[in-house]
Coordinates of C-alpha atoms and ligand atoms in Angstrom, one line a residue:
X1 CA 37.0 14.2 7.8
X2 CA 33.8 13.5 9.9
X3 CA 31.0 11.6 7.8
X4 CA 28.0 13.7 7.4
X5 CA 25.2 13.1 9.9
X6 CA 21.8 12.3 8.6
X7 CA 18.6 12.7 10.9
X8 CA 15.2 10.9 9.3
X9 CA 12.1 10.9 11.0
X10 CA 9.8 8.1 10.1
X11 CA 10.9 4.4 10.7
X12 CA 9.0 3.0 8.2
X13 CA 10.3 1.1 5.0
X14 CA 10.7 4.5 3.4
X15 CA 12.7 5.7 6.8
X16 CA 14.4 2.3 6.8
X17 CA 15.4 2.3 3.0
X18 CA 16.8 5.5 3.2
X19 CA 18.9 4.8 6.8
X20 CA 20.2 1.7 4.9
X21 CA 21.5 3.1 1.8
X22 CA 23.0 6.1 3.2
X23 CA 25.1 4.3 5.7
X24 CA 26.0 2.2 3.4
X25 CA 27.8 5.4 1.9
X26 CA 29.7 6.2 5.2
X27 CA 27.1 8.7 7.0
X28 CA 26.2 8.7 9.9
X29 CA 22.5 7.8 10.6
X30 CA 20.0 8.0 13.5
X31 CA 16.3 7.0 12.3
X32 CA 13.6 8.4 14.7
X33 CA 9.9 6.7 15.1
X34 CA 7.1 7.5 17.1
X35 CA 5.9 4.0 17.6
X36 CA 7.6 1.5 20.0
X37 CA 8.7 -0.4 16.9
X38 CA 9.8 0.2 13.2
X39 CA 7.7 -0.8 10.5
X40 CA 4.9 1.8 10.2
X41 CA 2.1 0.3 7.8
X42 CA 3.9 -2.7 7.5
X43 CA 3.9 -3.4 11.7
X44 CA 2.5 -6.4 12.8
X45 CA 0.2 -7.1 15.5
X46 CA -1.4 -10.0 17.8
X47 CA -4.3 -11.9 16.8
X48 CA -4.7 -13.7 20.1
X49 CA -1.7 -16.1 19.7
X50 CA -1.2 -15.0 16.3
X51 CA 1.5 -12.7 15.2
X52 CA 0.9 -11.3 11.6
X53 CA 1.2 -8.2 9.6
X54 CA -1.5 -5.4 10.9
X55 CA -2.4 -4.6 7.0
X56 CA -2.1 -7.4 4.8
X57 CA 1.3 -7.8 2.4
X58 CA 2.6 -9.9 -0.2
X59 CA 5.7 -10.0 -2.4
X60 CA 5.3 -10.1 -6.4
X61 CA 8.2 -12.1 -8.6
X62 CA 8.5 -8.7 -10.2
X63 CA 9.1 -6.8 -6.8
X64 CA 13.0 -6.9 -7.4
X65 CA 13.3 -3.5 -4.6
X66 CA 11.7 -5.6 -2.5
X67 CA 13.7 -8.9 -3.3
X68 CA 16.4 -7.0 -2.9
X69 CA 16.8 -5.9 0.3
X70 CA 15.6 -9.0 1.3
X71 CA 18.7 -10.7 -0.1
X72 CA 21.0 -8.2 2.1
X73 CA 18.8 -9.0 5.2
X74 CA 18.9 -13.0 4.5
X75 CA 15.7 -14.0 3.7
X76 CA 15.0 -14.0 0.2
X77 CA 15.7 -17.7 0.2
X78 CA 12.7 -17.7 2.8
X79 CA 10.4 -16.5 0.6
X80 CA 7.4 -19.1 -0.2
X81 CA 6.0 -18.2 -3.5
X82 CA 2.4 -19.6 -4.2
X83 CA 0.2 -19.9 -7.2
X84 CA -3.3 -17.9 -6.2
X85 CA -6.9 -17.8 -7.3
X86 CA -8.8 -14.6 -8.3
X87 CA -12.5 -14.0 -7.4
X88 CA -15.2 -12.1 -8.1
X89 CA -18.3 -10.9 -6.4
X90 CA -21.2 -9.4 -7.9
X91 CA -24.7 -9.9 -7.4
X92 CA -24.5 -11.5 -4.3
X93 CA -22.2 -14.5 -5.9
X94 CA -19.0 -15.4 -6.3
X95 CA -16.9 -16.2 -9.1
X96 CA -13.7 -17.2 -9.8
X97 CA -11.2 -15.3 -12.0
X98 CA -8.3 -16.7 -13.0
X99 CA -7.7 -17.8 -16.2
X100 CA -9.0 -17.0 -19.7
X101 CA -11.4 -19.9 -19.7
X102 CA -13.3 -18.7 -16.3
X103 CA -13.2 -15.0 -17.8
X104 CA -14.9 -16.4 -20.7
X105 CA -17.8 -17.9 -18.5
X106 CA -17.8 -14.7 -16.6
X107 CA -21.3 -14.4 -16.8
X108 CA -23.2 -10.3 -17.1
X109 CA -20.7 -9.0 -19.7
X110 CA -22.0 -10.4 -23.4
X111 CA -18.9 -11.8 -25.4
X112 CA -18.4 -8.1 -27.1
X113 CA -18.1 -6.9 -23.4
X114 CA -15.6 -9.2 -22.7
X115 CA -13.8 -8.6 -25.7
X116 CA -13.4 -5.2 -25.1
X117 CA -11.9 -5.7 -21.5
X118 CA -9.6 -8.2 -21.7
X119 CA -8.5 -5.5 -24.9
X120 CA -8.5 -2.6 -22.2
X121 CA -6.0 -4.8 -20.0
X122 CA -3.5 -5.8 -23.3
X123 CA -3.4 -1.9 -24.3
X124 CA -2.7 -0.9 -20.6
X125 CA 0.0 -3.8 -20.2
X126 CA 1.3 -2.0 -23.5
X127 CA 1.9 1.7 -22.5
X128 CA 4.9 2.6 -22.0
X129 CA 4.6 6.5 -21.9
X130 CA 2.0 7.1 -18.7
X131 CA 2.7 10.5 -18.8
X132 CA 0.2 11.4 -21.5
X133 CA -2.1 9.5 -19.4
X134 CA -2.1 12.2 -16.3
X135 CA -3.7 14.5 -17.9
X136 CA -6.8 11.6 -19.0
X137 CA -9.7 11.0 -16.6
X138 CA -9.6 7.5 -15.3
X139 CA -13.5 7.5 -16.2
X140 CA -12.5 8.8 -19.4
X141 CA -10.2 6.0 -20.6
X142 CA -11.8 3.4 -19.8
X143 CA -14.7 4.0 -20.7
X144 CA -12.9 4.8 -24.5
X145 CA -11.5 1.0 -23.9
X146 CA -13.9 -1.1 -22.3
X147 CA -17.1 1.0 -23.2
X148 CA -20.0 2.2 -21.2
X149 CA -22.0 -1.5 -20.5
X150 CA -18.3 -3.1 -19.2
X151 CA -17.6 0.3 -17.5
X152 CA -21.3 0.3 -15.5
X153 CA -21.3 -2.8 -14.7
X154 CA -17.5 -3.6 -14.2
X155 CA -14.5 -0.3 -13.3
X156 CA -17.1 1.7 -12.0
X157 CA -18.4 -0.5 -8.8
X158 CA -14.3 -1.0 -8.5
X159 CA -12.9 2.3 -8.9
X160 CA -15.6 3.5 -6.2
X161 CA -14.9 0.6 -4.0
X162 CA -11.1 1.2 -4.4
X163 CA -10.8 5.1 -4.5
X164 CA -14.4 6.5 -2.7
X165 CA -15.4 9.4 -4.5
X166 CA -11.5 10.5 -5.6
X167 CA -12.4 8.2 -8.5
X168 CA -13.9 11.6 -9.9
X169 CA -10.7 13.4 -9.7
X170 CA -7.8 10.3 -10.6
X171 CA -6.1 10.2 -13.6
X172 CA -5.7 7.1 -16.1
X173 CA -2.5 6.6 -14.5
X174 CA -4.0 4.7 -11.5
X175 CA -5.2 2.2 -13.6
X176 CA -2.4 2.0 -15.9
X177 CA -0.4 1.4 -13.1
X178 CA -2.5 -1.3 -11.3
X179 CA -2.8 -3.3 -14.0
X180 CA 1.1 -2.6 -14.9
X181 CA 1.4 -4.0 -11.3
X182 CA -0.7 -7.3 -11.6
X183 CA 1.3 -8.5 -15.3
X184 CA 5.0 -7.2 -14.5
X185 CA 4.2 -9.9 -11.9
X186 CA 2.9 -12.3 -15.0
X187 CA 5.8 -11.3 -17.1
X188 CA 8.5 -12.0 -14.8
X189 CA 7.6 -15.8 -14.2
X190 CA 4.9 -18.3 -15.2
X191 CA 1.7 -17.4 -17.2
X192 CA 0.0 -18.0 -13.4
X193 CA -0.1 -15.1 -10.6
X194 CA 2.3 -16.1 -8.2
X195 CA 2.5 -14.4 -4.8
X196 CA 5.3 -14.5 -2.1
X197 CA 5.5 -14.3 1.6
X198 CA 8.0 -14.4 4.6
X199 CA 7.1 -17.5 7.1
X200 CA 6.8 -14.9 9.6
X201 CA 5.3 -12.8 7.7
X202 CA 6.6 -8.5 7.9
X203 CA 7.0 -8.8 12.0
X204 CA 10.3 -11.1 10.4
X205 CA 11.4 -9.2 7.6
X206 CA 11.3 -5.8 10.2
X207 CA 13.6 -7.7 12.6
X208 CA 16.0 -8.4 10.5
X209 CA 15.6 -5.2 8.4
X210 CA 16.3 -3.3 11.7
X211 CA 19.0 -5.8 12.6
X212 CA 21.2 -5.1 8.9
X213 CA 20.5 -1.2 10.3
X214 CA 22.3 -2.0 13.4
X215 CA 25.0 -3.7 11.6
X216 CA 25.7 -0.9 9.3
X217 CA 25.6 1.2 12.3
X218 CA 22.3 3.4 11.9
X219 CA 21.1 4.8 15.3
X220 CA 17.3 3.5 15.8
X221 CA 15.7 5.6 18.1
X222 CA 11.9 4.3 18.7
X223 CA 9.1 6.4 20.7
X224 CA 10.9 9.4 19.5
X225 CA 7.8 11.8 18.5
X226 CA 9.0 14.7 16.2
X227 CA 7.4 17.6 16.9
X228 CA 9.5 20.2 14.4
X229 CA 12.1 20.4 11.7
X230 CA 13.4 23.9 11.3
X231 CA 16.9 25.6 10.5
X232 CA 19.0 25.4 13.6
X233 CA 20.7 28.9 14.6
X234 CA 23.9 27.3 13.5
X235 CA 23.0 26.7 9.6
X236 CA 22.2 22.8 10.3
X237 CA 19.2 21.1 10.4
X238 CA 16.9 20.7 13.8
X239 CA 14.7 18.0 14.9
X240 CA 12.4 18.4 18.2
X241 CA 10.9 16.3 19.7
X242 CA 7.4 16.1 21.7
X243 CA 9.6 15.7 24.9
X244 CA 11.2 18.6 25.0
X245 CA 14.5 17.1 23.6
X246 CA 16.2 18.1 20.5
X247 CA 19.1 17.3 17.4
X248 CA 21.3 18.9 15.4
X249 CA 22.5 17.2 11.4
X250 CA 23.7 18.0 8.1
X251 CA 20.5 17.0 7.0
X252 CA 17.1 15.6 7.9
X253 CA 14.9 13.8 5.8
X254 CA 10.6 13.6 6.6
X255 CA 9.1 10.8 5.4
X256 CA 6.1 11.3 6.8
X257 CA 3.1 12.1 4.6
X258 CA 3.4 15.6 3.0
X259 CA 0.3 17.1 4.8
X260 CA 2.0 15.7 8.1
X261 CA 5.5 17.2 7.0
X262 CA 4.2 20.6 6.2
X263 CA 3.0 21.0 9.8
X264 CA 6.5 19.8 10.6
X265 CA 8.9 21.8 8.5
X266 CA 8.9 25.0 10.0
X267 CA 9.7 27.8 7.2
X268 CA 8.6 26.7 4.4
X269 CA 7.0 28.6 1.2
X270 CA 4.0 29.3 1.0
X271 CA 4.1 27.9 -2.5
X272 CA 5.4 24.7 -1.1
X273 CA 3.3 24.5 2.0
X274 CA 0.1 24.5 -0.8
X275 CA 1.8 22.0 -2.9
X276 CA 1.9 19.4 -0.2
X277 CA -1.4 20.0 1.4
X278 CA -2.8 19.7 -1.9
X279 CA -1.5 16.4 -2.3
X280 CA -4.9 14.3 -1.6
X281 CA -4.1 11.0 0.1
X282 CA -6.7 8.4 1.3
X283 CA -6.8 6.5 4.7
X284 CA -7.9 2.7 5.3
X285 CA -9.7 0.9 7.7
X286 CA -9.1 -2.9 8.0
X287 CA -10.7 -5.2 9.7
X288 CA -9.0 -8.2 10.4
X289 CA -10.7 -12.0 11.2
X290 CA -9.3 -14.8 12.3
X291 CA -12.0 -17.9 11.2
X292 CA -12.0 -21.6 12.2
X293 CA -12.9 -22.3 8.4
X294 CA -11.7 -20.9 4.9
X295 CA -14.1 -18.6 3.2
X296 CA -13.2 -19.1 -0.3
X297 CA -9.7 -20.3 -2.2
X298 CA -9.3 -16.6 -3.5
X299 CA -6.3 -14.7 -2.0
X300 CA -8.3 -11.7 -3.7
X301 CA -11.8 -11.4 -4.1
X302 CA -12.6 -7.7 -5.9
X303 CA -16.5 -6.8 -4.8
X304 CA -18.6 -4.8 -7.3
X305 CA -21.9 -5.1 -5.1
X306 CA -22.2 -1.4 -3.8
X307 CA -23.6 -2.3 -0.4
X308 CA -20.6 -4.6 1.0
X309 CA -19.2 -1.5 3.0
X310 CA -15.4 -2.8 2.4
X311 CA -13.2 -2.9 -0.7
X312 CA -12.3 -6.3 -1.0
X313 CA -12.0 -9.5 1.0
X314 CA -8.3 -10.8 1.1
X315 CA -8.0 -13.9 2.7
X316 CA -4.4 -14.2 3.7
X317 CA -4.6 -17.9 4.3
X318 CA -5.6 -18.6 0.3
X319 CA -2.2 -17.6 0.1
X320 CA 0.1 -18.5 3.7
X321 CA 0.3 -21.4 5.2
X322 CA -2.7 -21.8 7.7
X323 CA 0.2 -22.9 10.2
X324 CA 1.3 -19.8 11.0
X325 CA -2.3 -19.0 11.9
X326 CA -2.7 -21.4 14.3
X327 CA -4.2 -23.2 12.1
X328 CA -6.8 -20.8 11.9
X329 CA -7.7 -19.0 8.5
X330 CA -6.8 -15.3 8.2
X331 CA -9.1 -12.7 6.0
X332 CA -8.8 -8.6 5.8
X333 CA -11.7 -6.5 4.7
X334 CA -10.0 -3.3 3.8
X335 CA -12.2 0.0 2.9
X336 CA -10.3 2.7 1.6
X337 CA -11.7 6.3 2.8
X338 CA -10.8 9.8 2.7
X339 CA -9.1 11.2 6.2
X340 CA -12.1 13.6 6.8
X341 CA -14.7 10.6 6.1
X342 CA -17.1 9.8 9.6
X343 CA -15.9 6.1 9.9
X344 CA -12.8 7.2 10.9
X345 CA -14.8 8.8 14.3
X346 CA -16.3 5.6 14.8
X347 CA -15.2 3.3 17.7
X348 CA -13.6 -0.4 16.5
X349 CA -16.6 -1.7 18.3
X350 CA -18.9 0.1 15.8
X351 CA -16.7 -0.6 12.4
X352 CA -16.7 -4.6 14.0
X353 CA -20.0 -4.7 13.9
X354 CA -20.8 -3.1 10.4
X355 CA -18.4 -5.2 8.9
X356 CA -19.0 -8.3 10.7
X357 CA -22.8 -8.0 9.6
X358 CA -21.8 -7.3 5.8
X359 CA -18.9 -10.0 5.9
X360 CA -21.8 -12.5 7.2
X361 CA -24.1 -11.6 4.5
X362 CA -21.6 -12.0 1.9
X363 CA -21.0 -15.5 3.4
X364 CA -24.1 -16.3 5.3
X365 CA -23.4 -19.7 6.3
X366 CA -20.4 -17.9 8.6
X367 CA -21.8 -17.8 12.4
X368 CA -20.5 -15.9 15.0
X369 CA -18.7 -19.2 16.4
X370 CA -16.3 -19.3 13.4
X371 CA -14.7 -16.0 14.2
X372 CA -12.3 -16.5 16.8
X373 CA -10.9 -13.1 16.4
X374 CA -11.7 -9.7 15.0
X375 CA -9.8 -6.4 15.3
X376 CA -9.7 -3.2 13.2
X377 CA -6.3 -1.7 12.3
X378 CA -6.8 1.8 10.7
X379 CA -4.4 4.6 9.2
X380 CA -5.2 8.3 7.3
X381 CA -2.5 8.6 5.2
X382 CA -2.1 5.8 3.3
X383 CA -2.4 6.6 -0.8
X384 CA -1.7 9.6 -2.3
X385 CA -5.0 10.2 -5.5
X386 CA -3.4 10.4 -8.8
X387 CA -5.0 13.3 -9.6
X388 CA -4.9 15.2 -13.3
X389 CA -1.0 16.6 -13.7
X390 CA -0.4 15.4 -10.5
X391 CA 3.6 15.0 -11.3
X392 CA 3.7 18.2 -12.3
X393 CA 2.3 19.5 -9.2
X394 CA 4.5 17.9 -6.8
X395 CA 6.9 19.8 -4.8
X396 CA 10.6 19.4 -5.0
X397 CA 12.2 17.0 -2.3
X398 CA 14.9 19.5 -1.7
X399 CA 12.7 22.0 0.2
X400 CA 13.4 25.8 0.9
X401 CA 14.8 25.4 4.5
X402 CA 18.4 24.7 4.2
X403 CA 19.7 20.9 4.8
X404 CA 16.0 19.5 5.5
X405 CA 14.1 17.4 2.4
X406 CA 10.6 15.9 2.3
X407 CA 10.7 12.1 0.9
X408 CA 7.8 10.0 1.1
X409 CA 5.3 7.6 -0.8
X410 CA 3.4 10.6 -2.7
X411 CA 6.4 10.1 -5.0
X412 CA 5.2 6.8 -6.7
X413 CA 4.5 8.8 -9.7
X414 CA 3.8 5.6 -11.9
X415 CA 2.8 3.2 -9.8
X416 CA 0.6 1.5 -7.2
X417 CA 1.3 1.8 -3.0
X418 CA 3.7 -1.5 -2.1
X419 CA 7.4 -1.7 -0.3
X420 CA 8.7 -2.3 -3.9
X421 CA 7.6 1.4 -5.1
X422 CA 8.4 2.9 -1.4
X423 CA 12.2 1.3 -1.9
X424 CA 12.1 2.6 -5.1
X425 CA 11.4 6.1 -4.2
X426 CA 14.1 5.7 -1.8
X427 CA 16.6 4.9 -3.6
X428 CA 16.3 7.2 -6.7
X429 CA 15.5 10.2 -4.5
X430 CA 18.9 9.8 -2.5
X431 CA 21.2 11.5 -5.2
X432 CA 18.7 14.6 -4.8
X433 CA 19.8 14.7 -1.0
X434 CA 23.5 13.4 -1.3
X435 CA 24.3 15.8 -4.4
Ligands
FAD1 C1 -3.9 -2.1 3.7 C2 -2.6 -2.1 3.1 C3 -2.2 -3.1 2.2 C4 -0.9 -3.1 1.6 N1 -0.5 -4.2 0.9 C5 0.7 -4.3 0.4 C6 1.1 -5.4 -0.4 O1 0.4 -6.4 -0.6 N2 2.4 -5.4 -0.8 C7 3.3 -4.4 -0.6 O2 4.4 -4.5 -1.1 N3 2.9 -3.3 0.0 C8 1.6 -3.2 0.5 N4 1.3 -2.1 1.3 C9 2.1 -0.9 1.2 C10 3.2 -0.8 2.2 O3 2.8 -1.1 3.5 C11 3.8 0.6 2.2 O4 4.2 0.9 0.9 C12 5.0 0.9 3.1 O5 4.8 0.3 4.4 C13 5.1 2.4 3.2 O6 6.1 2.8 4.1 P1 6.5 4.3 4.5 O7 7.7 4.3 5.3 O8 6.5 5.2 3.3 O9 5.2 4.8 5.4 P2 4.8 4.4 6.9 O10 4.9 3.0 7.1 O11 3.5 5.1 7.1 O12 6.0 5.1 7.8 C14 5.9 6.4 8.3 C15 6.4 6.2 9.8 O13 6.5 7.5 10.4 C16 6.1 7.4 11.7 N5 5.8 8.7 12.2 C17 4.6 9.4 12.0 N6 4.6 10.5 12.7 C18 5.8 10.6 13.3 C19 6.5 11.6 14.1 N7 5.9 12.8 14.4 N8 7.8 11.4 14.5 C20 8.4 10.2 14.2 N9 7.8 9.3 13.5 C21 6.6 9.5 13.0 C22 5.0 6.4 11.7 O14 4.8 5.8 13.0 C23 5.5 5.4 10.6 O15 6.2 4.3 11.2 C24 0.0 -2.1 1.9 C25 -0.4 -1.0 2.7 C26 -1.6 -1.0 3.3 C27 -2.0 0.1 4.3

């Protein structure tokens, strides 16, 4: 019997997961992406001599998706795993936050205050059942929790500086589910936050992702752009592409984001066609610096000041070794927007600029001189708001046209964006498509 043949458009780790496991059955695979190269959000880039990840990543002890696959493709021996500081700013200082002692000298919040949210943290960690939580307001919870002064002057400046104005609209799931995140990642190893990387970085764990495809024999097929997904005349699924060109399977698989797919599928509900527009994502902008000097010893430092434009200062380097830098220090200043919001018509010249000025007030004995690189990496669909009920209002995978199924990150039901989730999604979602 001839295997099945599977067509998936979208080489990211979603696209890649999926090509992976299903060959690994016996079918028979070809992965389309639009891009020259796999990866998608988790591409890399060049900082003049530096190759590293476009959009900053790193690997948590409780990631065991991610660890995973890494162990198939050879490299979870690689990975360096690294004790890492938290900091803080607010008021136009910074703080460190990473242990109870420096949370106790955390100064605005009285010792009530503080109380109160290190409580809000424990009962989160504690939830099991998040489903009663979709239908909470994120506002609503933790304000119930933490209470107002802690809410003000703490989750309020973060969930704005994290979410834009969707905070209005998400559910006490997002929370839940970041701080879920931060102590599976506690629970799994030392009382410390330990965080993992690659020597290489994603640019190595692509390569050899994409390598393990080959190997298992999954056709890659790069600068493929797909135009359509419909119902072929003979019962199978078709994919077009921009070119002209086109592809018969069994099945095809989008896992692009669902506003993205809708345009796509052709002959789909109208039912469905709503459901997946209606799923809200937001897009980032990240601007990326390459500095002659460290900024700080935080690999994270969360911002409540509302006039720094961006979310949060990473500085990868707190975290990788500065050798693989060039010895230079690397730092991303994310901002998480809406698709429709203006900065994303704004030219990378512009965003430099606005960023560059904030980043220098933030850290105002920076000069120009230190920065020996700055470039802005953006993408719209990024994370999908978890709005009230929002399981309930997701659309099937298995959609009405015959043989085609949309799979993508919108599916983290319970938890944040990250490769471990996206793997995850892949690889529960597959029995839906393989029956
Ligand atoms: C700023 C940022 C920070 C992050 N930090 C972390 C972290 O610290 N740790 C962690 O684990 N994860 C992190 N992530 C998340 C991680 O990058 C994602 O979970 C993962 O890359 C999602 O993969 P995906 O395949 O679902 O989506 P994507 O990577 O978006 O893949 C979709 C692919 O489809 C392709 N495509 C689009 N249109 C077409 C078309 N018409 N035809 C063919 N192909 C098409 C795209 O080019 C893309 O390659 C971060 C992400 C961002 C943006």
């Amino acid at each position: 019997m001839q295997a099945e043949k599977y067509g998936i458009v979208g080489g990211g780790i979603m696209g890649m997961t999926l090509a992976l496991r299903l060959a690994q059955q016996g079918k028979k695979v070809t992965l389309f992406e639009a891009a020259p190269e796999l990866g998608g959000l988790a591409s890399s880039w060049k900082m003049n001599d530096v190759e590293w990840d476009k959009f900053y990543h790193v690997i948590l002890l409780s990631d065991f998706g991610t660890r995973g696959i890494l162990k198939e493709i050879g490299l979870e021996d690689k990975i360096e795993w690294v004790e890492t500081k938290t900091g803080f700013y607010m008021n136009g200082k910074l703080y460190s936050m990473s242990d109870t002692i420096e949370f106790l000298k955390f100064p605005t919040l009285n010792l009530i205050d503080k109380f109160r949210l290190g409580l809000t943290i424990l009962v989160a960690s504690r939830i099991k059942n998040w489903k009663k939580l979709e239908k909470v307001p994120v506002t609503e919870w933790l304000k119930k929790w933490s209470g107002s002064n802690t809410f003000n002057k703490i989750w309020l400046p973060l969930l704005r500086a994290k979410l834009g104005e969707s905070y209005t609209k998400t559910s006490a799931v997002f929370i839940w589910a970041t701080i879920q995140r931060l102590y599976g990642a506690r629970r799994s190893g030392l009382k410390k936050e330990m965080f993992g990387y690659v020597p290489g970085g994603y640019k190595v764990i692509i390569n050899a992702f994409k390598q393990k495809l080959i190997d298992e024999g999954v056709e890659i097929k790069t600068s493929y752009v797909a135009s359509e997904i419909k119902s072929a005349a003979s019962g199978k699924a078709q994919i077009s592409f921009t070119d002209g060109l086109f592809e018969e399977f069994d099945k095809v698989i989008s896992t692009l984001p669902s506003g993205l797919s809708a345009k796509l599928c052709v002959g789909l509900s109208d039912t469905e066609t709503q459901k997946l527009n209606n799923i809200n994502y937001l897009g980032v902008i990240c601007v990326a610096v390459l500095l002659d000097k460290p900024i700080s010893n935080f690999y994270v430092t969360n911002i409540t000041d509302s006039w720094v434009p961006f979310t949060g200062v990473i500085e990868m380097s707190a975290l990788v070794d500065k050798k693989h830098f060039g010895n230079n220090n690397l730092v991303y200043l994310p901002k998480y927007v809406s698709p429709a919001d203006p900065l994303f018509n704004y030219s990378d010249e512009e965003i430099k600029k606005f960023f560059i000025t904030n980043f220098k007030k933030m850290y105002p004995w920076l000069t120009d001189d230190n920065l020996k690189f700055v470039g802005v990496a953006r993408a719209k669909h990024v994370i999908t708001v978890l709005t009230k009920d929002y399981s309930v209002n997701l659309p099937a995978i298995t959609t009405s046209i015959p043989n085609v199924y949309i799979v993508n990150t919108s599916y983290i039901l319970d938890g944040t964006l990250n490769v471990n989730e996206t793997i995850r999604v892949a690889e529960t979602k597959l029995k839906e498509i393989t029956g």
